[in-house]
Amino acid sequence: MPVTPDLFADEPMADSRPARVAIGEQACVLRGFALAAAPLLWSDIEAVARAAPFRHMLTPGGQRMSVATTSCGEWGWITDRRGYRYARGDPESGRPWPAMPSSWMRLAHDAAAAAGFDGFAPDACLINRYEPGTRMSLHQDRDERDFGAPIVSVSLGIAAVFLFGGQQRADKAARVPLQHGDVVVWGGVDRLRFHGVMPLREDVHPLLGAQRINLTFRRAA
Ligand code: MD3
Ligand code: FE
């Protein structure tokens, strides 16, 4: 068989609209939705991290998280020996979190709308940094006041395998590959499903290097 190099293996689909792939009744992947925005997102992330550096927070049980985190927006997600919660300021600096860029807010709003959730106005963006070997174990997101709002997640950098479980921790989890530029929206009946991320494989991304960054947009308060 002739070996034909696939010139377009890493290119977005030529089709103008990114594919919308349902992974639950009210959860879907918008493939490549953030691809065009990625270079600006990345330079904004670097600016946020200069003002509020990535850090490995402690779980309430005293374990250092392998994922490094920071936040922007009115509220930031934190954890320490006192518990998981949202805080108005960065506990490391005592200053407010950096503002959420308006282009990020628009992107999150438009992704939510494309998934059927109108009027999403996030007041928090948690920024997770994964290096090769880093994982996130199965958990639910329940620190937000109102579970009626969806959560929008943007994946950048090295690809990862997302674990999408059920309402109970023991429910079998589906494996969803997430690539640079993919956006996932969760809401309604899927809002409290258990989820996690498989250990990141060793790889180098042309824009971000040897890491994966995940932005999660939330309505915290
Ligand atoms: C699924 N982050 O920060 S995407 C988290 O890739 C988190 O960094 C992962 O889980 C990451 O809490 C996964 C975000 C996500 C957020 C909320 C969800 C996935 C969700 C709610 C229900 C189901
Ligand atoms: Fe989560």
Coordinates of C-alpha atoms and ligand atoms in Angstrom, one line a residue:
M1 CA 0.0 0.0 0.0
P2 CA 1.4 3.5 -0.8
V3 CA 2.1 5.5 2.2
T4 CA 0.3 8.9 1.9
P5 CA 1.2 11.3 4.6
D6 CA -2.0 12.9 6.0
L7 CA -1.2 16.6 5.5
F8 CA -4.2 17.7 7.4
A9 CA -4.1 15.4 10.4
D10 CA -3.6 18.3 12.8
E11 CA -5.9 20.8 11.1
P12 CA -9.4 21.6 12.1
M13 CA -12.2 20.3 9.9
A14 CA -12.6 22.3 6.7
D15 CA -16.3 22.5 7.6
S16 CA -17.1 25.9 9.1
R17 CA -19.0 24.8 12.2
P18 CA -17.2 22.7 14.8
A19 CA -18.9 19.4 15.5
R20 CA -21.2 19.1 18.5
V21 CA -20.9 15.7 20.1
A22 CA -23.4 14.8 22.8
I23 CA -21.8 12.9 25.8
G24 CA -24.9 13.2 28.0
E25 CA -28.5 14.4 27.9
Q26 CA -27.4 17.9 28.7
A27 CA -23.6 17.6 28.1
C28 CA -21.7 18.0 24.9
V29 CA -18.3 18.5 23.4
L30 CA -17.9 21.4 20.9
R31 CA -14.9 20.2 18.9
G32 CA -12.5 23.0 18.1
F33 CA -14.8 25.7 19.4
A34 CA -11.9 27.6 21.0
L35 CA -9.3 26.8 18.4
A36 CA -9.2 30.2 16.8
A37 CA -9.2 31.9 20.2
A38 CA -6.4 29.7 21.6
P39 CA -3.3 32.0 20.9
L40 CA -5.0 35.0 22.7
L41 CA -6.3 32.7 25.5
W42 CA -2.8 31.5 26.1
S43 CA -1.2 35.0 26.3
D44 CA -4.0 36.0 28.6
I45 CA -3.4 32.9 30.8
E46 CA 0.3 33.9 31.0
A47 CA -0.7 37.4 32.2
V48 CA -3.2 36.0 34.8
A49 CA -0.5 33.7 36.1
R50 CA 2.0 36.6 36.5
A51 CA -0.5 38.4 38.8
A52 CA -1.8 35.2 40.5
P53 CA 0.8 32.4 40.0
F54 CA -0.2 28.7 39.7
R55 CA 0.2 26.9 43.0
H56 CA -0.4 23.3 44.3
M57 CA -3.2 23.7 46.9
L58 CA -3.7 21.4 49.8
T59 CA -6.9 19.3 50.0
P60 CA -8.9 19.4 53.3
G61 CA -7.1 16.0 54.0
G62 CA -3.7 17.7 53.7
Q63 CA -2.7 16.2 50.3
R64 CA -0.9 18.5 47.8
M65 CA -2.9 18.6 44.6
S66 CA -0.9 17.4 41.6
V67 CA -2.9 19.8 39.4
A68 CA -1.6 23.4 39.8
T69 CA -4.4 26.0 39.9
T70 CA -5.1 29.7 39.7
S71 CA -8.3 31.7 39.0
C72 CA -9.6 34.9 37.5
G73 CA -12.9 36.7 37.8
E74 CA -14.9 37.9 40.8
W75 CA -14.5 34.5 42.6
G76 CA -11.7 32.0 42.6
W77 CA -11.8 28.4 43.7
I78 CA -9.5 27.4 46.6
T79 CA -8.8 24.5 48.9
D80 CA -6.9 24.3 52.1
R81 CA -7.2 22.4 55.5
R82 CA -10.4 24.4 56.1
G83 CA -12.2 23.0 53.0
Y84 CA -13.1 23.6 49.4
R85 CA -14.7 26.9 48.6
Y86 CA -14.8 30.1 46.5
A87 CA -13.0 33.1 47.7
R88 CA -13.1 36.7 46.5
G89 CA -9.3 37.2 46.8
D90 CA -6.1 35.2 46.2
P91 CA -5.1 33.9 49.7
E92 CA -1.4 33.9 48.6
S93 CA -1.4 37.7 47.9
G94 CA -4.5 39.0 49.7
R95 CA -5.4 40.8 46.5
P96 CA -8.5 40.3 44.3
W97 CA -8.2 37.7 41.6
P98 CA -7.2 39.1 38.2
A99 CA -10.3 40.3 36.2
M100 CA -11.8 37.8 33.7
P101 CA -11.0 39.1 30.2
S102 CA -14.3 40.0 28.4
S103 CA -13.3 37.9 25.4
W104 CA -13.2 34.8 27.8
M105 CA -16.7 35.7 29.1
R106 CA -18.0 36.0 25.6
L107 CA -16.5 32.7 24.6
A108 CA -18.0 30.9 27.6
H109 CA -21.4 32.6 27.0
D110 CA -21.4 31.6 23.3
A111 CA -20.3 28.0 24.0
A112 CA -23.1 27.6 26.6
A113 CA -25.6 29.1 24.1
A114 CA -24.4 26.7 21.4
A115 CA -25.1 23.8 23.8
G116 CA -28.6 25.1 24.7
F117 CA -27.9 27.2 27.8
D118 CA -28.9 30.8 27.2
G119 CA -27.7 33.7 29.3
F120 CA -24.6 32.1 31.0
A121 CA -22.7 34.8 32.8
P122 CA -19.7 33.2 34.6
D123 CA -18.3 35.0 37.7
A124 CA -15.4 32.6 38.2
C125 CA -12.8 30.9 36.0
L126 CA -10.7 28.2 37.5
I127 CA -7.5 27.6 35.6
N128 CA -6.0 24.1 36.0
R129 CA -2.4 23.2 34.8
Y130 CA -1.5 19.6 34.2
E131 CA 2.0 18.4 33.5
P132 CA 2.8 14.9 32.1
G133 CA 1.7 12.3 34.8
T134 CA -0.8 14.7 36.5
R135 CA -4.3 13.4 36.9
M136 CA -7.6 14.4 38.6
S137 CA -9.5 11.8 40.4
L138 CA -13.2 11.3 40.2
H139 CA -15.2 14.0 41.9
Q140 CA -18.4 16.2 41.7
D141 CA -18.4 20.0 41.5
R142 CA -20.7 21.1 44.3
D143 CA -19.1 24.2 45.7
E144 CA -21.3 26.5 43.6
R145 CA -24.4 28.1 45.1
D146 CA -26.7 27.3 42.2
F147 CA -26.5 24.1 40.2
G148 CA -28.9 25.5 37.6
A149 CA -26.0 27.2 35.8
P150 CA -23.9 25.1 33.4
I151 CA -20.1 24.7 33.6
V152 CA -18.1 25.4 30.4
S153 CA -14.6 23.9 30.1
V154 CA -11.9 24.8 27.5
S155 CA -9.0 22.4 26.9
L156 CA -5.6 23.8 25.7
G157 CA -2.3 22.1 25.0
I158 CA -1.6 18.4 25.3
A159 CA -4.6 16.1 24.7
A160 CA -6.1 14.4 27.7
V161 CA -8.7 11.6 28.4
F162 CA -11.6 13.0 30.3
L163 CA -13.6 10.5 32.5
F164 CA -17.3 11.1 32.5
G165 CA -19.0 9.1 35.2
G166 CA -22.5 8.9 36.6
Q167 CA -24.4 10.2 39.6
Q168 CA -22.7 7.7 41.8
R169 CA -18.9 7.4 42.3
A170 CA -19.1 3.7 41.5
D171 CA -20.9 4.2 38.1
K172 CA -18.8 3.2 35.1
A173 CA -17.1 6.2 33.5
A174 CA -16.9 6.9 29.8
R175 CA -13.6 8.0 28.3
V176 CA -13.8 11.2 26.2
P177 CA -10.6 12.3 24.5
L178 CA -10.2 16.1 24.7
Q179 CA -7.9 18.0 22.4
H180 CA -6.5 21.6 22.2
G181 CA -9.4 23.9 21.4
D182 CA -12.2 21.6 22.5
V183 CA -14.9 23.0 24.7
V184 CA -17.3 21.0 26.9
V185 CA -20.5 22.2 28.4
W186 CA -22.3 20.5 31.3
G187 CA -25.6 21.4 32.8
G188 CA -29.0 20.3 33.9
V189 CA -29.3 16.6 34.7
D190 CA -25.5 16.1 34.0
R191 CA -24.3 18.9 36.2
L192 CA -23.5 16.7 39.2
R193 CA -22.0 13.7 37.4
F194 CA -18.7 12.4 38.7
H195 CA -15.8 13.2 36.5
G196 CA -12.0 13.2 36.4
V197 CA -8.9 13.3 34.1
M198 CA -6.6 10.3 33.3
P199 CA -2.9 10.8 33.9
L200 CA -1.6 13.2 31.2
R201 CA 0.8 11.5 28.8
E202 CA 4.3 12.7 28.0
D203 CA 3.9 15.1 25.0
V204 CA 4.8 18.5 23.8
H205 CA 2.3 20.9 22.3
P206 CA 3.5 23.5 19.7
L207 CA 1.9 26.5 21.5
L208 CA 1.9 25.5 25.2
G209 CA 4.8 23.1 25.5
A210 CA 4.7 20.1 27.8
Q211 CA 1.4 20.9 29.6
R212 CA -2.4 21.0 29.4
I213 CA -4.4 23.9 30.6
N214 CA -8.1 23.6 31.4
L215 CA -10.3 26.7 32.0
T216 CA -13.6 26.0 33.7
F217 CA -16.1 28.8 33.7
R218 CA -18.6 28.7 36.5
R219 CA -21.4 30.6 38.2
A220 CA -20.1 30.4 41.8
A221 CA -22.3 32.9 43.7
Ligands
MD3_1 C1 -18.3 17.2 34.4 N1 -11.5 19.9 35.8 O1 -11.7 21.7 37.7 S1 -13.2 19.8 33.0 C2 -12.5 20.8 37.8 O2 -10.0 19.0 32.8 C3 -12.4 19.7 36.8 O3 -9.3 20.2 34.5 C4 -11.3 18.9 34.7 O4 -13.0 18.7 36.9 C5 -10.1 19.4 33.9 O5 -13.3 20.6 38.7 C6 -12.5 18.5 33.9 C7 -14.4 20.5 34.0 C8 -15.7 19.9 34.5 C9 -16.3 20.8 35.3 C10 -17.6 20.5 35.8 C11 -18.2 19.3 35.5 C12 -16.4 18.7 34.1 C13 -17.6 18.4 34.7 C14 -19.5 19.0 36.0 C15 -20.2 17.9 35.7 C16 -19.6 17.0 34.9
FE2 FE -14.6 19.1 38.4

